[in-house]
């Protein structure tokens, strides 16, 4: 299990891991949909995050009054986050554009400088160090505190790549005590010093970094790496004793321990200390046999025994190495076949592996999958990692496109069902609605007339207009009686006329004196009517909306769906082509790596075979001599 | 000098990100071309996704009936949310069991849209139940009923969970 852990550390350490986005949630979140975007981003589901944020921003930019939208207080964050997420999703071209937009926008110095830092990182990652330098040169004013060390480190890296080692030395000198860069700053300073030609200071710096005290895993791995590089350099120069001391600083459990043990043994062997060399080599020979240093140790151990004159032991160990190499050659051949048959790519895209931090370990356990321990170095390399991530992204895109094709079919079915339901119903509903609509318009007109009349009564009171129906009948009757009596042949009795006049007077009195009260009552009733009218209008509007929604629920989608389907089909074709190309590239890289290991093992096997025969001869000769002596 | 160059190469290989290593391995033009094409197809598929989202919303959740429920955690909340069950008018509409990543995303301030559906205008009964674990390892289970009033436009409700209970915000 230790070996597995070491390999995983090595993968994490050497590969440039996907950088987590820096976007954080605002203190007070006003826009729930932005919160949803962040929910996906925090899970590193970049596709969902970008797709949703793109939608939100597009909607926002089409608003007439964006200041009324809930995204308004967060628009700066949202614009910045797009570039950030795109960068994390390895869409460097779009990320560059988005970040440039932020830089050229009306933003504060810290925001602009952070954007410039990110832009510089993009250029640096894409092998454009001159552009990276130009972006860094544009940084002016306040830089966020949390970025200052990273920015200085990036400046140093860019300076080194651009050959400005003196600038890098100055920057890295200032970063020596930076906690997050422990080991990295020291190692890079050593390399930068080498670049300036100051070899002595460089070796001193590397020696110092090789003795770094830290409890951080990455810093310790960096220390090991420094000691290995320094030790191997000293060994190559023939300074074996010092090389041995430096190499022995490498931890026995670190990711560089195998190579360090091997070189440590060679440092001893170079000084003819074969017994001492046997110590690191024997430790190494018991480790995982897929490691190239371990395979070399399988030959180195019997070599040391041979040098010590223990030929029989050497012969036996060469025999063991021969056996191991043959087994490994078979495994490698099987692994190459497995890759050629597509099992490698199948295994890489298994969903359960992508959820698992120990995916590399699980991968090798799958039936028919290649022996991935041989591919650790390759898998840890940046170009393979980039290719692998692209391959996995493309695979995810294909799954999405497939799922959308199914969705579109479901949408069409839904639209069809709606059409079949609504189309027979709507004509009758529309006819009835038209009737009610005209009735309603008449009533609303009447109400308007009444309101106007009441308004005019306020200016010129006309009590007769507020008579009740009974009063109106009575008044008509009295008028009729008066007319009849006047037209009668005989003169009227005075009492009757007086009576009619009195009744007329009573009626007029009531109408006149009750006018104010009647006017008020009429207004009150009109108010009640107004409420009813408002409710009616609301119902009317609701009906119109629902009616419109009914039609809209199945009309006008055909063209959109057709165009989406065409786009999906086209995208699917392109994804398939790219997937095949990317997959082929990964397979070729893996096969090439395995073939190199295979060739090396075959070479080792030949060496082991000859060395074994030689050792047997020497052992037999020795035995013969001993026998003769006795 | 050769050794120095070799050392620098090793150093840069170790510390520099992808692009630099690529250029040193001779596969640059093809690899870059492929990478750019992958970026382009990602962009195209994102554009399709945006349009499909719009289509889906228009087709399935018209604005006059749309109702969306969001889940968030109260600031600095440390309890471990395990599951949420939601019913609307006595009908279960959403249930979710949280993975570690999802919980972490909520704790960082992310908001989960747990339900999008259609309801009529008027009063509706919303029942929420959530389960989790307190800092001491004690079981946390909270249930609460709310009456929500849906107008003629789309309705958005945020449920803010904390160990003490939950709050409904009409957004």
Short mmCIF file of C-alpha atoms in Angstrom, two decimals, chain A residues 58-315:
data_model
loop_
_atom_site.label_atom_id
_atom_site.label_comp_id
_atom_site.label_asym_id
_atom_site.label_seq_id
_atom_site.Cartn_x
_atom_site.Cartn_y
_atom_site.Cartn_z
CA UNK A 58 -27.01 36.82 -21.32
CA UNK A 59 -30.37 37.48 -19.65
CA UNK A 60 -28.88 40.31 -17.59
CA UNK A 61 -27.31 42.04 -20.57
CA UNK A 62 -30.65 42.06 -22.39
CA UNK A 63 -32.46 43.87 -19.60
CA UNK A 64 -33.66 47.44 -20.12
CA UNK A 65 -33.08 48.30 -16.49
CA UNK A 66 -30.35 45.96 -15.25
CA UNK A 67 -30.01 47.90 -12.01
CA UNK A 68 -33.36 46.42 -10.95
CA UNK A 69 -32.13 42.85 -11.43
CA UNK A 70 -30.90 40.79 -8.48
CA UNK A 71 -27.66 40.04 -10.35
CA UNK A 72 -26.80 43.74 -10.46
CA UNK A 73 -24.96 43.86 -7.09
CA UNK A 74 -22.90 40.81 -8.13
CA UNK A 75 -22.23 41.62 -11.78
CA UNK A 76 -18.51 42.23 -11.18
CA UNK A 77 -18.17 38.87 -9.46
CA UNK A 78 -20.16 37.15 -12.18
CA UNK A 79 -18.07 38.62 -15.01
CA UNK A 80 -14.91 37.62 -13.21
CA UNK A 81 -16.21 34.15 -12.38
CA UNK A 82 -16.87 33.34 -16.06
CA UNK A 83 -13.18 33.65 -16.88
CA UNK A 84 -12.22 31.86 -13.70
CA UNK A 85 -14.47 28.88 -14.40
CA UNK A 86 -13.48 28.73 -18.05
CA UNK A 87 -9.87 28.62 -17.00
CA UNK A 88 -10.62 25.76 -14.64
CA UNK A 89 -12.48 24.00 -17.47
CA UNK A 90 -9.39 24.45 -19.62
CA UNK A 91 -11.05 26.80 -22.08
CA UNK A 92 -8.08 29.10 -22.14
CA UNK A 93 -9.10 31.00 -25.26
CA UNK A 94 -12.49 32.00 -23.88
CA UNK A 95 -11.06 32.53 -20.41
CA UNK A 96 -8.50 34.92 -21.88
CA UNK A 97 -11.25 36.91 -23.58
CA UNK A 98 -13.40 37.00 -20.45
CA UNK A 99 -10.49 38.10 -18.27
CA UNK A 100 -9.48 40.75 -20.80
CA UNK A 101 -13.02 42.10 -20.64
CA UNK A 102 -12.68 42.45 -16.86
CA UNK A 103 -9.27 44.11 -17.20
CA UNK A 104 -10.61 46.66 -19.68
CA UNK A 105 -13.76 47.27 -17.66
CA UNK A 106 -14.33 49.82 -14.95
CA UNK A 107 -12.96 47.83 -12.01
CA UNK A 108 -10.82 48.52 -8.96
CA UNK A 109 -7.05 47.95 -8.90
CA UNK A 110 -7.19 44.69 -6.87
CA UNK A 111 -9.75 43.19 -9.26
CA UNK A 112 -7.85 44.31 -12.38
CA UNK A 113 -4.57 43.06 -10.96
CA UNK A 114 -6.04 39.68 -10.06
CA UNK A 115 -7.41 39.42 -13.61
CA UNK A 116 -4.00 40.34 -15.04
CA UNK A 117 -2.37 37.73 -12.83
CA UNK A 118 -4.76 35.10 -14.16
CA UNK A 119 -4.21 36.22 -17.73
CA UNK A 120 -0.46 35.95 -17.22
CA UNK A 121 -0.94 32.44 -15.85
CA UNK A 122 -2.93 31.48 -18.94
CA UNK A 123 -0.19 32.73 -21.25
CA UNK A 124 2.43 30.99 -19.15
CA UNK A 125 0.50 27.73 -19.23
CA UNK A 126 0.10 28.02 -22.97
CA UNK A 127 3.86 28.49 -23.55
CA UNK A 128 3.61 32.20 -24.29
CA UNK A 129 6.06 33.63 -21.74
CA UNK A 130 6.51 36.95 -23.58
CA UNK A 131 2.76 37.63 -23.45
CA UNK A 132 2.78 36.49 -19.83
CA UNK A 133 5.50 39.05 -19.09
CA UNK A 134 3.51 41.79 -20.82
CA UNK A 135 0.44 40.97 -18.73
CA UNK A 136 2.52 41.01 -15.56
CA UNK A 137 4.04 44.36 -16.52
CA UNK A 138 0.54 45.87 -16.64
CA UNK A 139 -0.03 45.13 -12.95
CA UNK A 140 -0.09 48.45 -11.10
CA UNK A 141 -1.31 49.57 -7.69
CA UNK A 142 -2.88 47.40 -5.03
CA UNK A 143 -2.63 43.61 -5.32
CA UNK A 144 -4.84 41.41 -3.11
CA UNK A 145 -2.81 40.18 -0.13
CA UNK A 146 -3.56 36.50 -0.78
CA UNK A 147 -2.09 36.78 -4.29
CA UNK A 148 1.14 38.58 -3.54
CA UNK A 149 3.38 35.52 -3.04
CA UNK A 150 1.86 33.62 -5.98
CA UNK A 151 2.29 36.67 -8.18
CA UNK A 152 5.96 37.02 -7.24
CA UNK A 153 6.49 33.31 -7.87
CA UNK A 154 4.83 33.58 -11.27
CA UNK A 155 6.99 36.59 -12.10
CA UNK A 156 10.05 34.53 -11.20
CA UNK A 157 8.91 31.57 -13.31
CA UNK A 158 8.19 33.81 -16.30
CA UNK A 159 11.52 35.56 -15.87
CA UNK A 160 13.34 32.20 -15.86
CA UNK A 161 11.63 31.02 -19.02
CA UNK A 162 12.43 34.36 -20.67
CA UNK A 163 16.08 33.94 -19.66
CA UNK A 164 16.06 36.74 -17.10
CA UNK A 165 17.63 34.67 -14.36
CA UNK A 166 18.93 37.66 -12.40
CA UNK A 167 15.37 39.00 -12.01
CA UNK A 168 14.19 35.53 -10.96
CA UNK A 169 17.00 35.30 -8.37
CA UNK A 170 15.97 38.59 -6.84
CA UNK A 171 12.29 37.62 -6.68
CA UNK A 172 12.90 34.11 -5.38
CA UNK A 173 15.28 35.39 -2.71
CA UNK A 174 12.36 37.32 -1.26
CA UNK A 175 10.11 34.25 -1.31
CA UNK A 176 12.38 31.97 0.70
CA UNK A 177 10.32 32.26 3.87
CA UNK A 178 6.95 32.07 2.13
CA UNK A 179 5.10 29.19 3.76
CA UNK A 180 3.06 28.06 0.77
CA UNK A 181 6.16 27.96 -1.44
CA UNK A 182 8.43 26.06 0.91
CA UNK A 183 10.87 24.04 -1.12
CA UNK A 184 9.62 25.35 -4.45
CA UNK A 185 11.13 28.80 -4.00
CA UNK A 186 14.46 27.33 -2.83
CA UNK A 187 14.68 24.80 -5.64
CA UNK A 188 13.82 27.40 -8.26
CA UNK A 189 16.32 29.81 -6.75
CA UNK A 190 18.99 27.14 -7.20
CA UNK A 191 18.01 26.67 -10.84
CA UNK A 192 17.89 30.45 -11.40
CA UNK A 193 21.37 30.82 -9.89
CA UNK A 194 22.59 28.15 -12.27
CA UNK A 195 21.11 30.22 -15.06
CA UNK A 196 23.11 33.27 -13.97
CA UNK A 197 26.27 31.16 -14.09
CA UNK A 198 26.85 31.34 -10.36
CA UNK A 199 27.34 27.58 -9.95
CA UNK A 200 28.77 27.66 -6.47
CA UNK A 201 25.89 29.70 -5.07
CA UNK A 202 23.48 27.45 -6.97
CA UNK A 203 24.84 24.25 -5.40
CA UNK A 204 24.83 25.91 -2.00
CA UNK A 205 21.23 26.93 -2.48
CA UNK A 206 20.19 23.46 -3.59
CA UNK A 207 22.11 21.96 -0.67
CA UNK A 208 20.25 24.31 1.67
CA UNK A 209 16.89 23.41 0.15
CA UNK A 210 17.85 19.76 0.51
CA UNK A 211 18.04 20.24 4.27
CA UNK A 212 14.72 22.07 4.58
CA UNK A 213 12.76 21.40 7.78
CA UNK A 214 9.04 21.10 7.18
CA UNK A 215 6.04 18.98 7.95
CA UNK A 216 4.30 19.83 4.66
CA UNK A 217 4.05 16.89 2.30
CA UNK A 218 4.74 18.89 -0.84
CA UNK A 219 7.68 20.72 0.74
CA UNK A 220 9.17 17.39 1.82
CA UNK A 221 8.71 15.95 -1.66
CA UNK A 222 10.39 19.05 -3.07
CA UNK A 223 13.26 18.58 -0.63
CA UNK A 224 13.63 14.97 -1.80
CA UNK A 225 13.58 16.08 -5.41
CA UNK A 226 16.29 18.66 -4.75
CA UNK A 227 18.49 16.10 -3.01
CA UNK A 228 18.02 13.62 -5.82
CA UNK A 229 18.90 16.17 -8.51
CA UNK A 230 21.90 17.43 -6.52
CA UNK A 231 23.06 13.91 -5.60
CA UNK A 232 22.88 12.68 -9.19
CA UNK A 233 24.76 15.75 -10.38
CA UNK A 234 27.53 15.13 -7.81
CA UNK A 235 27.60 11.45 -8.77
CA UNK A 236 27.98 12.33 -12.45
CA UNK A 237 30.89 14.60 -11.55
CA UNK A 238 32.57 11.73 -9.66
CA UNK A 239 32.07 13.32 -6.24
CA UNK A 240 30.68 10.05 -4.89
CA UNK A 241 31.14 10.47 -1.13
CA UNK A 242 29.32 13.79 -1.01
CA UNK A 243 26.72 12.47 -3.46
CA UNK A 244 26.07 9.55 -1.11
CA UNK A 245 25.45 11.92 1.82
CA UNK A 246 23.08 14.04 -0.22
CA UNK A 247 21.20 11.06 -1.65
CA UNK A 248 20.79 9.54 1.79
CA UNK A 249 18.81 12.61 2.82
CA UNK A 250 15.96 11.48 0.56
CA UNK A 251 13.21 9.92 2.65
CA UNK A 252 12.74 6.19 2.23
CA UNK A 253 9.00 6.65 1.84
CA UNK A 254 9.00 9.63 -0.51
CA UNK A 255 8.14 9.56 -4.21
CA UNK A 256 11.82 9.87 -5.17
CA UNK A 257 13.16 7.20 -2.82
CA UNK A 258 13.53 4.46 -5.45
CA UNK A 259 15.82 6.50 -7.65
CA UNK A 260 17.68 7.83 -4.63
CA UNK A 261 18.33 4.31 -3.30
CA UNK A 262 19.60 3.21 -6.68
CA UNK A 263 21.93 6.18 -7.03
CA UNK A 264 23.05 5.83 -3.42
CA UNK A 265 24.08 2.24 -4.20
CA UNK A 266 25.99 3.43 -7.28
CA UNK A 267 27.75 6.06 -5.17
CA UNK A 268 28.97 3.23 -2.89
CA UNK A 269 29.79 0.94 -5.79
CA UNK A 270 31.77 3.75 -7.44
CA UNK A 271 33.97 3.80 -4.36
CA UNK A 272 34.31 -0.01 -4.47
CA UNK A 273 32.13 -0.24 -1.31
CA UNK A 274 30.04 -3.11 -2.65
CA UNK A 275 28.90 -4.32 0.76
CA UNK A 276 27.62 -0.83 1.52
CA UNK A 277 25.98 -0.66 -1.92
CA UNK A 278 24.09 -3.83 -1.13
CA UNK A 279 22.17 -2.06 1.65
CA UNK A 280 20.19 0.43 -0.49
CA UNK A 281 19.96 -1.94 -3.43
CA UNK A 282 18.63 -4.81 -1.30
CA UNK A 283 15.95 -2.50 0.14
CA UNK A 284 15.09 -1.38 -3.37
CA UNK A 285 15.02 -4.89 -4.86
CA UNK A 286 12.14 -5.82 -2.53
CA UNK A 287 9.94 -2.99 -3.78
CA UNK A 288 7.35 -2.96 -6.53
CA UNK A 289 8.91 -4.61 -9.52
CA UNK A 290 7.23 -2.34 -12.06
CA UNK A 291 9.47 0.56 -11.02
CA UNK A 292 12.46 0.96 -13.34
CA UNK A 293 14.84 1.64 -10.44
CA UNK A 294 13.71 -1.60 -8.79
CA UNK A 295 14.27 -3.50 -12.01
CA UNK A 296 17.77 -2.09 -12.23
CA UNK A 297 18.36 -3.02 -8.59
CA UNK A 298 17.48 -6.62 -9.42
CA UNK A 299 20.58 -6.62 -11.59
CA UNK A 300 22.64 -4.41 -9.31
CA UNK A 301 22.36 -6.68 -6.25
CA UNK A 302 23.86 -9.78 -7.93
CA UNK A 303 26.42 -7.47 -9.59
CA UNK A 304 27.57 -6.38 -6.10
CA UNK A 305 27.66 -10.00 -4.91
CA UNK A 306 29.73 -10.86 -7.95
CA UNK A 307 32.14 -8.05 -7.17
CA UNK A 308 32.36 -9.39 -3.63
CA UNK A 309 33.20 -12.79 -5.08
CA UNK A 310 29.97 -14.47 -3.93
CA UNK A 311 29.30 -15.93 -7.38
CA UNK A 312 26.86 -18.64 -6.37
CA UNK A 313 24.58 -16.10 -4.68
CA UNK A 314 25.01 -13.77 -7.63
CA UNK A 315 24.06 -16.58 -10.04
#
